[in-house]
Short mmCIF file of N, CA and C in Angstrom, two decimals:
data_model
loop_
_atom_site.label_atom_id
_atom_site.label_comp_id
_atom_site.label_asym_id
_atom_site.label_seq_id
_atom_site.Cartn_x
_atom_site.Cartn_y
_atom_site.Cartn_z
N MET H 136 -31.09 -83.49 -134.63
CA MET H 136 -31.01 -83.17 -135.76
C MET H 136 -29.90 -83.76 -136.40
N ALA H 137 -29.88 -83.85 -137.61
CA ALA H 137 -28.66 -84.14 -138.58
C ALA H 137 -27.94 -82.93 -138.56
N LEU H 138 -26.75 -83.48 -138.63
CA LEU H 138 -25.73 -82.73 -138.95
C LEU H 138 -24.61 -82.74 -140.43
N ILE H 139 -24.86 -81.97 -140.91
CA ILE H 139 -23.80 -81.64 -142.36
C ILE H 139 -22.84 -80.61 -142.74
N TYR H 140 -21.56 -81.19 -143.12
CA TYR H 140 -20.47 -81.14 -143.21
C TYR H 140 -19.95 -80.01 -144.49
N VAL H 141 -19.48 -78.93 -144.16
CA VAL H 141 -19.73 -78.07 -145.78
C VAL H 141 -18.36 -77.88 -145.87
N ASP H 142 -17.92 -78.27 -147.03
CA ASP H 142 -16.25 -78.12 -147.29
C ASP H 142 -16.19 -76.77 -148.23
N SER H 143 -14.79 -76.67 -147.93
CA SER H 143 -14.27 -75.33 -148.01
C SER H 143 -15.02 -74.67 -150.00
N VAL H 144 -15.17 -75.92 -150.90
CA VAL H 144 -15.08 -75.40 -151.98
C VAL H 144 -16.84 -74.39 -152.26
N ILE H 145 -18.17 -75.54 -151.73
CA ILE H 145 -18.99 -75.31 -151.16
C ILE H 145 -19.10 -73.55 -150.34
N CYS H 146 -18.36 -73.37 -149.83
CA CYS H 146 -18.55 -71.66 -149.17
C CYS H 146 -17.81 -70.96 -150.11
N ILE H 147 -17.09 -70.98 -150.91
CA ILE H 147 -16.26 -70.10 -151.69
C ILE H 147 -17.38 -70.55 -153.03
N TYR H 148 -18.59 -71.11 -153.19
CA TYR H 148 -19.36 -70.52 -154.32
C TYR H 148 -20.27 -69.72 -153.50
N LEU H 149 -21.05 -70.35 -152.75
CA LEU H 149 -21.74 -69.23 -151.97
C LEU H 149 -21.18 -67.84 -151.66
N ILE H 150 -19.87 -67.38 -151.14
CA ILE H 150 -19.75 -66.45 -151.47
C ILE H 150 -19.32 -65.48 -152.88
N GLU H 151 -18.23 -66.89 -153.48
CA GLU H 151 -17.47 -65.43 -154.39
C GLU H 151 -18.14 -66.21 -156.19
N GLY H 152 -19.25 -66.73 -155.50
CA GLY H 152 -19.66 -67.65 -157.54
C GLY H 152 -20.94 -67.09 -157.61
N ASP H 153 -20.56 -67.41 -159.04
CA ASP H 153 -22.03 -66.62 -159.61
C ASP H 153 -22.62 -67.64 -161.31
N GLY H 154 -23.87 -67.77 -161.27
CA GLY H 154 -24.14 -68.43 -162.13
C GLY H 154 -24.84 -70.09 -161.38
N PRO H 155 -24.63 -70.90 -161.93
CA PRO H 155 -25.89 -71.94 -161.81
C PRO H 155 -25.04 -72.94 -160.35
N ARG H 156 -23.99 -73.11 -160.45
CA ARG H 156 -23.74 -73.41 -158.83
C ARG H 156 -23.73 -72.93 -157.53
N ARG H 157 -23.61 -71.63 -158.14
CA ARG H 157 -23.88 -70.84 -156.49
C ARG H 157 -25.52 -70.87 -156.16
N GLU H 158 -26.28 -70.76 -157.68
CA GLU H 158 -27.85 -70.70 -157.15
C GLU H 158 -28.15 -71.77 -156.34
N HIS H 159 -27.80 -72.95 -157.30
CA HIS H 159 -27.93 -74.60 -156.47
C HIS H 159 -27.31 -75.16 -155.32
N ALA H 160 -26.06 -74.44 -154.84
CA ALA H 160 -25.37 -74.58 -153.85
C ALA H 160 -26.35 -74.04 -152.39
N LEU H 161 -27.61 -72.68 -152.96
CA LEU H 161 -27.94 -71.82 -152.56
C LEU H 161 -29.72 -72.84 -152.07
N GLU H 162 -29.59 -73.24 -153.26
CA GLU H 162 -31.04 -73.92 -153.10
C GLU H 162 -30.84 -75.07 -151.96
N LYS H 163 -30.00 -76.04 -152.20
CA LYS H 163 -29.49 -77.07 -151.25
C LYS H 163 -29.51 -76.92 -149.99
N LEU H 164 -29.18 -75.71 -149.84
CA LEU H 164 -29.08 -75.04 -147.87
C LEU H 164 -30.36 -74.76 -147.56
N ALA H 165 -30.99 -74.20 -148.43
CA ALA H 165 -32.73 -73.46 -148.51
C ALA H 165 -33.50 -74.76 -148.25
N GLN H 166 -33.23 -76.05 -148.48
CA GLN H 166 -34.14 -77.07 -148.46
C GLN H 166 -33.49 -78.33 -147.40
N THR H 167 -32.79 -77.84 -146.43
CA THR H 167 -31.86 -79.12 -145.86
C THR H 167 -32.45 -78.16 -144.23
N ASP H 168 -32.81 -79.31 -143.21
CA ASP H 168 -33.44 -78.57 -142.09
C ASP H 168 -32.15 -78.77 -140.92
N ALA H 169 -31.26 -79.91 -141.86
CA ALA H 169 -29.68 -79.98 -140.88
C ALA H 169 -29.24 -78.86 -140.57
N SER H 170 -28.34 -78.78 -139.62
CA SER H 170 -27.88 -78.03 -139.26
C SER H 170 -26.18 -78.26 -139.92
N LEU H 171 -25.46 -77.42 -139.83
CA LEU H 171 -24.51 -77.09 -140.85
C LEU H 171 -23.07 -77.11 -140.19
N CYS H 172 -22.05 -77.69 -140.52
CA CYS H 172 -20.86 -77.64 -139.48
C CYS H 172 -19.58 -77.23 -140.70
N VAL H 173 -18.70 -77.05 -140.17
CA VAL H 173 -17.72 -76.12 -141.33
C VAL H 173 -16.31 -76.81 -139.85
N SER H 174 -14.34 -76.99 -140.53
CA SER H 174 -13.83 -76.96 -139.82
C SER H 174 -12.85 -75.58 -139.54
N PRO H 175 -12.01 -75.94 -138.92
CA PRO H 175 -10.89 -74.61 -138.71
C PRO H 175 -10.07 -74.81 -140.03
N LEU H 176 -9.95 -75.94 -141.19
CA LEU H 176 -9.53 -76.19 -141.87
C LEU H 176 -10.29 -75.30 -143.21
N VAL H 177 -11.79 -75.30 -143.14
CA VAL H 177 -12.25 -74.78 -143.97
C VAL H 177 -12.44 -73.27 -143.56
N LEU H 178 -12.42 -72.82 -142.51
CA LEU H 178 -11.87 -71.06 -142.22
C LEU H 178 -10.71 -70.79 -142.89
N MET H 179 -9.23 -72.00 -142.58
CA MET H 179 -7.78 -71.21 -143.57
C MET H 179 -8.21 -71.01 -144.93
N GLU H 180 -9.01 -72.13 -145.41
CA GLU H 180 -9.13 -72.40 -146.66
C GLU H 180 -9.58 -70.93 -147.41
N CYS H 181 -10.72 -70.51 -146.95
CA CYS H 181 -11.44 -69.89 -147.30
C CYS H 181 -10.73 -68.31 -147.44
N LEU H 182 -10.01 -67.93 -146.05
CA LEU H 182 -9.52 -66.79 -145.75
C LEU H 182 -8.36 -66.64 -146.91
N VAL H 183 -7.85 -67.45 -147.31
CA VAL H 183 -6.50 -67.37 -148.34
C VAL H 183 -6.43 -65.83 -149.48
N LYS H 184 -7.81 -66.00 -150.04
CA LYS H 184 -7.87 -65.12 -150.71
C LYS H 184 -8.32 -63.46 -150.42
N PRO H 185 -9.02 -63.43 -149.46
CA PRO H 185 -9.44 -62.05 -148.99
C PRO H 185 -7.59 -61.94 -147.96
N PHE H 186 -6.75 -62.87 -147.61
CA PHE H 186 -5.92 -62.23 -147.34
C PHE H 186 -4.46 -61.86 -148.15
N ARG H 187 -4.46 -62.98 -149.77
CA ARG H 187 -3.76 -62.75 -150.34
C ARG H 187 -4.05 -61.28 -151.19
N GLU H 188 -5.51 -60.78 -151.26
CA GLU H 188 -5.64 -59.80 -151.92
C GLU H 188 -6.32 -58.13 -151.20
N ASP H 189 -6.09 -58.59 -149.57
CA ASP H 189 -6.06 -57.66 -148.10
C ASP H 189 -7.53 -57.05 -149.16
N ASP H 190 -8.54 -58.22 -148.83
CA ASP H 190 -9.89 -57.68 -149.30
C ASP H 190 -10.90 -57.90 -147.60
N PRO H 191 -10.54 -56.73 -147.00
CA PRO H 191 -11.10 -56.84 -145.51
C PRO H 191 -12.83 -57.20 -146.17
N ASP H 192 -13.64 -56.48 -147.21
CA ASP H 192 -15.01 -57.02 -147.37
C ASP H 192 -14.93 -58.34 -147.79
N LEU H 193 -13.99 -59.16 -148.41
CA LEU H 193 -14.45 -60.42 -148.89
C LEU H 193 -13.99 -61.45 -147.96
N GLU H 194 -12.81 -61.13 -146.37
CA GLU H 194 -12.98 -61.32 -145.56
C GLU H 194 -14.21 -61.12 -144.46
N ARG H 195 -14.57 -60.12 -144.45
CA ARG H 195 -15.62 -60.13 -143.54
C ARG H 195 -16.77 -61.30 -143.81
N ARG H 196 -17.46 -61.18 -145.55
CA ARG H 196 -18.62 -62.12 -145.57
C ARG H 196 -18.23 -63.57 -145.62
N TYR H 197 -17.06 -63.61 -145.64
CA TYR H 197 -16.24 -65.55 -144.89
C TYR H 197 -16.75 -65.18 -143.75
N ARG H 198 -16.59 -64.85 -143.14
CA ARG H 198 -16.57 -64.82 -141.27
C ARG H 198 -18.16 -64.55 -141.13
N GLU H 199 -18.77 -63.53 -141.54
CA GLU H 199 -20.38 -63.95 -141.29
C GLU H 199 -20.95 -65.50 -142.02
N LEU H 200 -20.50 -65.81 -143.07
CA LEU H 200 -21.23 -67.54 -143.41
C LEU H 200 -20.82 -68.25 -142.67
N LEU H 201 -18.98 -68.71 -142.11
CA LEU H 201 -19.17 -69.46 -141.17
C LEU H 201 -19.22 -69.68 -139.72
N GLY H 202 -19.58 -68.56 -139.75
CA GLY H 202 -19.95 -67.76 -138.08
C GLY H 202 -21.72 -68.29 -138.37
N GLY H 203 -21.91 -68.56 -139.02
CA GLY H 203 -23.43 -69.06 -139.48
C GLY H 203 -23.59 -70.49 -138.91
N PHE H 204 -22.35 -71.00 -139.21
CA PHE H 204 -22.18 -73.16 -139.14
C PHE H 204 -21.55 -72.96 -137.59
N GLU H 205 -21.41 -74.47 -136.97
CA GLU H 205 -21.02 -75.25 -136.08
C GLU H 205 -19.40 -75.41 -136.64
N THR H 206 -18.78 -75.53 -135.37
CA THR H 206 -17.11 -75.68 -135.54
C THR H 206 -17.22 -77.44 -135.70
N ALA H 207 -16.70 -77.57 -136.19
CA ALA H 207 -15.95 -79.28 -135.81
C ALA H 207 -14.42 -79.02 -134.99
N GLU H 208 -14.77 -79.40 -134.01
CA GLU H 208 -13.60 -80.22 -132.84
C GLU H 208 -12.33 -80.86 -133.99
N MET H 209 -11.20 -80.75 -133.88
CA MET H 209 -10.22 -80.98 -134.19
C MET H 209 -9.23 -80.90 -133.59
N GLY H 210 -9.83 -82.43 -132.48
CA GLY H 210 -8.36 -83.25 -131.60
C GLY H 210 -7.69 -84.10 -132.18
N LEU H 211 -6.07 -84.68 -131.32
CA LEU H 211 -5.55 -85.01 -131.94
C LEU H 211 -6.63 -86.57 -132.64
N GLY H 212 -6.99 -87.09 -132.36
CA GLY H 212 -8.06 -87.96 -132.75
C GLY H 212 -8.61 -87.53 -134.22
N VAL H 213 -8.78 -86.58 -134.61
CA VAL H 213 -8.88 -86.23 -136.05
C VAL H 213 -7.95 -86.50 -136.87
N TRP H 214 -6.91 -85.90 -135.81
CA TRP H 214 -6.03 -85.58 -136.82
C TRP H 214 -5.11 -87.42 -136.94
N GLU H 215 -5.44 -88.40 -136.11
CA GLU H 215 -5.02 -89.45 -136.53
C GLU H 215 -5.98 -90.13 -137.38
N ALA H 216 -7.00 -89.99 -137.13
CA ALA H 216 -7.99 -90.50 -138.24
C ALA H 216 -7.78 -89.95 -139.81
N ALA H 217 -7.51 -88.81 -139.98
CA ALA H 217 -7.27 -88.06 -141.12
C ALA H 217 -5.81 -88.75 -141.80
N ALA H 218 -5.04 -89.08 -140.86
CA ALA H 218 -3.81 -90.15 -141.22
C ALA H 218 -4.15 -91.15 -142.08
N ARG H 219 -5.29 -92.17 -141.33
CA ARG H 219 -5.68 -93.12 -141.61
C ARG H 219 -6.35 -93.35 -142.70
N ILE H 220 -7.69 -92.27 -143.13
CA ILE H 220 -8.02 -91.97 -143.89
C ILE H 220 -7.04 -91.75 -145.57
N ARG H 221 -6.36 -91.41 -145.22
CA ARG H 221 -5.23 -90.65 -146.51
C ARG H 221 -4.42 -92.18 -146.50
N ALA H 222 -4.46 -92.67 -146.06
CA ALA H 222 -3.54 -93.89 -146.23
C ALA H 222 -4.38 -95.14 -146.69
N THR H 223 -5.48 -95.30 -146.55
CA THR H 223 -6.60 -96.15 -146.90
C THR H 223 -7.18 -95.51 -147.96
N LEU H 224 -7.42 -94.82 -148.31
CA LEU H 224 -8.51 -94.03 -149.34
C LEU H 224 -7.15 -93.22 -150.44
N ARG H 225 -5.83 -92.81 -150.16
CA ARG H 225 -4.80 -92.32 -150.43
C ARG H 225 -5.60 -91.24 -151.47
N LEU H 226 -5.79 -90.50 -150.27
CA LEU H 226 -6.15 -89.03 -150.52
C LEU H 226 -4.70 -87.67 -150.15
N GLY H 227 -5.66 -86.49 -150.75
CA GLY H 227 -4.55 -85.79 -150.10
C GLY H 227 -5.03 -85.73 -148.77
N ALA H 228 -4.20 -84.53 -148.27
CA ALA H 228 -4.35 -84.44 -146.99
C ALA H 228 -5.31 -83.29 -146.44
N ALA H 229 -5.70 -82.57 -147.46
CA ALA H 229 -6.70 -81.38 -147.17
C ALA H 229 -8.49 -82.41 -147.40
N ASP H 230 -8.58 -83.10 -148.14
CA ASP H 230 -9.36 -84.14 -147.67
C ASP H 230 -9.61 -85.29 -146.87
N ALA H 231 -8.48 -85.78 -146.48
CA ALA H 231 -8.46 -86.74 -145.70
C ALA H 231 -9.15 -85.77 -144.49
N ILE H 232 -8.74 -84.59 -144.34
CA ILE H 232 -8.64 -83.78 -142.93
C ILE H 232 -10.09 -83.26 -142.95
N HIS H 233 -10.83 -82.92 -143.94
CA HIS H 233 -12.10 -83.11 -144.33
C HIS H 233 -13.15 -83.76 -143.91
N LEU H 234 -12.60 -84.78 -144.19
CA LEU H 234 -13.38 -86.57 -143.84
C LEU H 234 -13.34 -86.55 -142.55
N ALA H 235 -12.13 -86.60 -141.80
CA ALA H 235 -11.91 -86.87 -140.58
C ALA H 235 -12.49 -86.07 -139.66
N ALA H 236 -12.37 -84.60 -140.06
CA ALA H 236 -13.54 -83.90 -139.01
C ALA H 236 -14.90 -84.12 -138.84
N ALA H 237 -15.21 -84.41 -140.24
CA ALA H 237 -17.03 -84.28 -140.53
C ALA H 237 -17.13 -85.88 -140.21
N ARG H 238 -16.36 -86.82 -139.79
CA ARG H 238 -16.99 -87.96 -139.16
C ARG H 238 -16.77 -87.67 -137.77
N GLY H 239 -15.96 -86.87 -137.26
CA GLY H 239 -15.46 -86.62 -136.13
C GLY H 239 -16.80 -85.76 -135.22
N ALA H 240 -16.97 -84.99 -135.84
CA ALA H 240 -18.53 -84.34 -135.55
C ALA H 240 -19.42 -84.71 -135.44
N GLY H 241 -19.66 -85.91 -135.45
CA GLY H 241 -21.03 -86.74 -136.02
C GLY H 241 -21.64 -86.41 -137.65
N CYS H 242 -21.04 -85.86 -137.92
CA CYS H 242 -21.98 -85.69 -139.07
C CYS H 242 -22.81 -86.81 -139.95
N SER H 243 -23.47 -86.97 -140.96
CA SER H 243 -24.09 -87.56 -141.73
C SER H 243 -23.61 -87.20 -142.79
N GLU H 244 -23.17 -86.48 -143.63
CA GLU H 244 -23.02 -85.82 -144.41
C GLU H 244 -21.71 -85.27 -145.04
N LEU H 245 -20.82 -85.43 -145.77
CA LEU H 245 -19.84 -83.73 -146.27
C LEU H 245 -20.31 -83.60 -147.62
N TRP H 246 -20.71 -82.06 -147.74
CA TRP H 246 -21.58 -81.78 -149.12
C TRP H 246 -20.00 -80.90 -150.01
N THR H 247 -19.84 -81.39 -150.73
CA THR H 247 -18.37 -80.81 -151.12
C THR H 247 -18.80 -81.23 -152.75
N ALA H 248 -17.42 -80.33 -153.48
CA ALA H 248 -17.66 -79.93 -154.81
C ALA H 248 -17.09 -80.83 -155.87
N ASP H 249 -16.68 -81.71 -155.02
CA ASP H 249 -15.33 -82.42 -155.40
C ASP H 249 -15.87 -84.58 -155.66
N ALA H 250 -16.22 -84.14 -157.28
CA ALA H 250 -17.04 -85.82 -157.82
C ALA H 250 -15.92 -86.41 -157.33
N ALA H 251 -14.65 -86.96 -156.97
CA ALA H 251 -13.39 -88.21 -156.66
C ALA H 251 -13.19 -88.23 -155.48
N LEU H 252 -13.77 -87.37 -154.45
CA LEU H 252 -13.72 -87.36 -153.39
C LEU H 252 -15.06 -88.36 -152.69
N ALA H 253 -16.01 -87.74 -153.72
CA ALA H 253 -17.57 -88.35 -153.51
C ALA H 253 -17.22 -89.90 -153.95
N LYS H 254 -16.38 -90.17 -155.10
CA LYS H 254 -16.56 -91.64 -155.47
C LYS H 254 -15.54 -92.19 -153.94
N LYS H 255 -14.86 -91.50 -153.43
CA LYS H 255 -13.69 -92.59 -152.17
C LYS H 255 -14.19 -92.50 -151.07
N ALA H 256 -15.72 -91.50 -150.91
CA ALA H 256 -16.54 -91.88 -149.57
C ALA H 256 -17.85 -91.91 -149.75
N PRO H 257 -18.14 -93.15 -150.90
CA PRO H 257 -19.46 -92.94 -150.73
C PRO H 257 -20.75 -93.64 -149.87
N GLY H 258 -21.84 -92.41 -150.32
CA GLY H 258 -22.87 -92.49 -148.88
C GLY H 258 -21.86 -91.75 -147.71
N PHE H 259 -20.97 -90.97 -148.08
CA PHE H 259 -20.81 -90.19 -146.92
C PHE H 259 -20.74 -88.70 -147.67
N ALA H 260 -19.80 -89.00 -148.78
CA ALA H 260 -19.31 -87.64 -149.13
C ALA H 260 -19.86 -87.63 -150.29
N VAL H 261 -21.09 -85.83 -150.62
CA VAL H 261 -21.80 -86.04 -151.39
C VAL H 261 -21.73 -84.64 -152.28
N ASP H 262 -21.23 -85.06 -153.96
CA ASP H 262 -20.86 -83.93 -154.52
C ASP H 262 -22.44 -82.82 -154.93
N LEU H 263 -22.63 -82.18 -154.75
CA LEU H 263 -23.08 -81.61 -154.29
C LEU H 263 -24.06 -80.85 -155.86
N PHE H 264 -22.81 -81.40 -156.52
CA PHE H 264 -23.20 -80.61 -158.12
C PHE H 264 -23.11 -81.73 -159.16
N ALA H 265 -23.00 -82.43 -158.43
CA ALA H 265 -23.40 -83.98 -159.24
C ALA H 265 -24.15 -83.97 -160.55
N ASP H 266 -25.47 -83.79 -160.00
CA ASP H 266 -26.82 -83.73 -160.84
C ASP H 266 -27.07 -82.88 -161.48
N LEU H 267 -26.00 -81.33 -161.74
CA LEU H 267 -25.87 -80.39 -162.55
C LEU H 267 -25.31 -80.81 -163.83
N THR H 268 -25.71 -80.05 -165.14
CA THR H 268 -25.57 -80.54 -166.17
C THR H 268 -24.62 -79.72 -167.34
#
């Protein structure tokens, strides 16, 4: 079965979003038969707001969502791959880590809301909202 990495922004739209982006993300998730994967970086990025705002309900909602996904392991090889990706594609640290974690987990795609990331990793990183007008 295929494995798709879901980045933090997609998770944030799923939990906090409203309107067309949230609905579009929900439709895409419903349409795939692939397993979904996140990394500990996604957990870290998603928990910032609930911790900052001391919002246990929001924290619970994120933990429930992320608990339904597989978790990419992030051993030393992932960090070294992230450094290489960052150097060669000239990405920021977080984007390079997301790419390295997704590739290291054997994902076939990385779903993102970042058009620039999708352009730097074509055929792998997919801007989930590129077809929204």
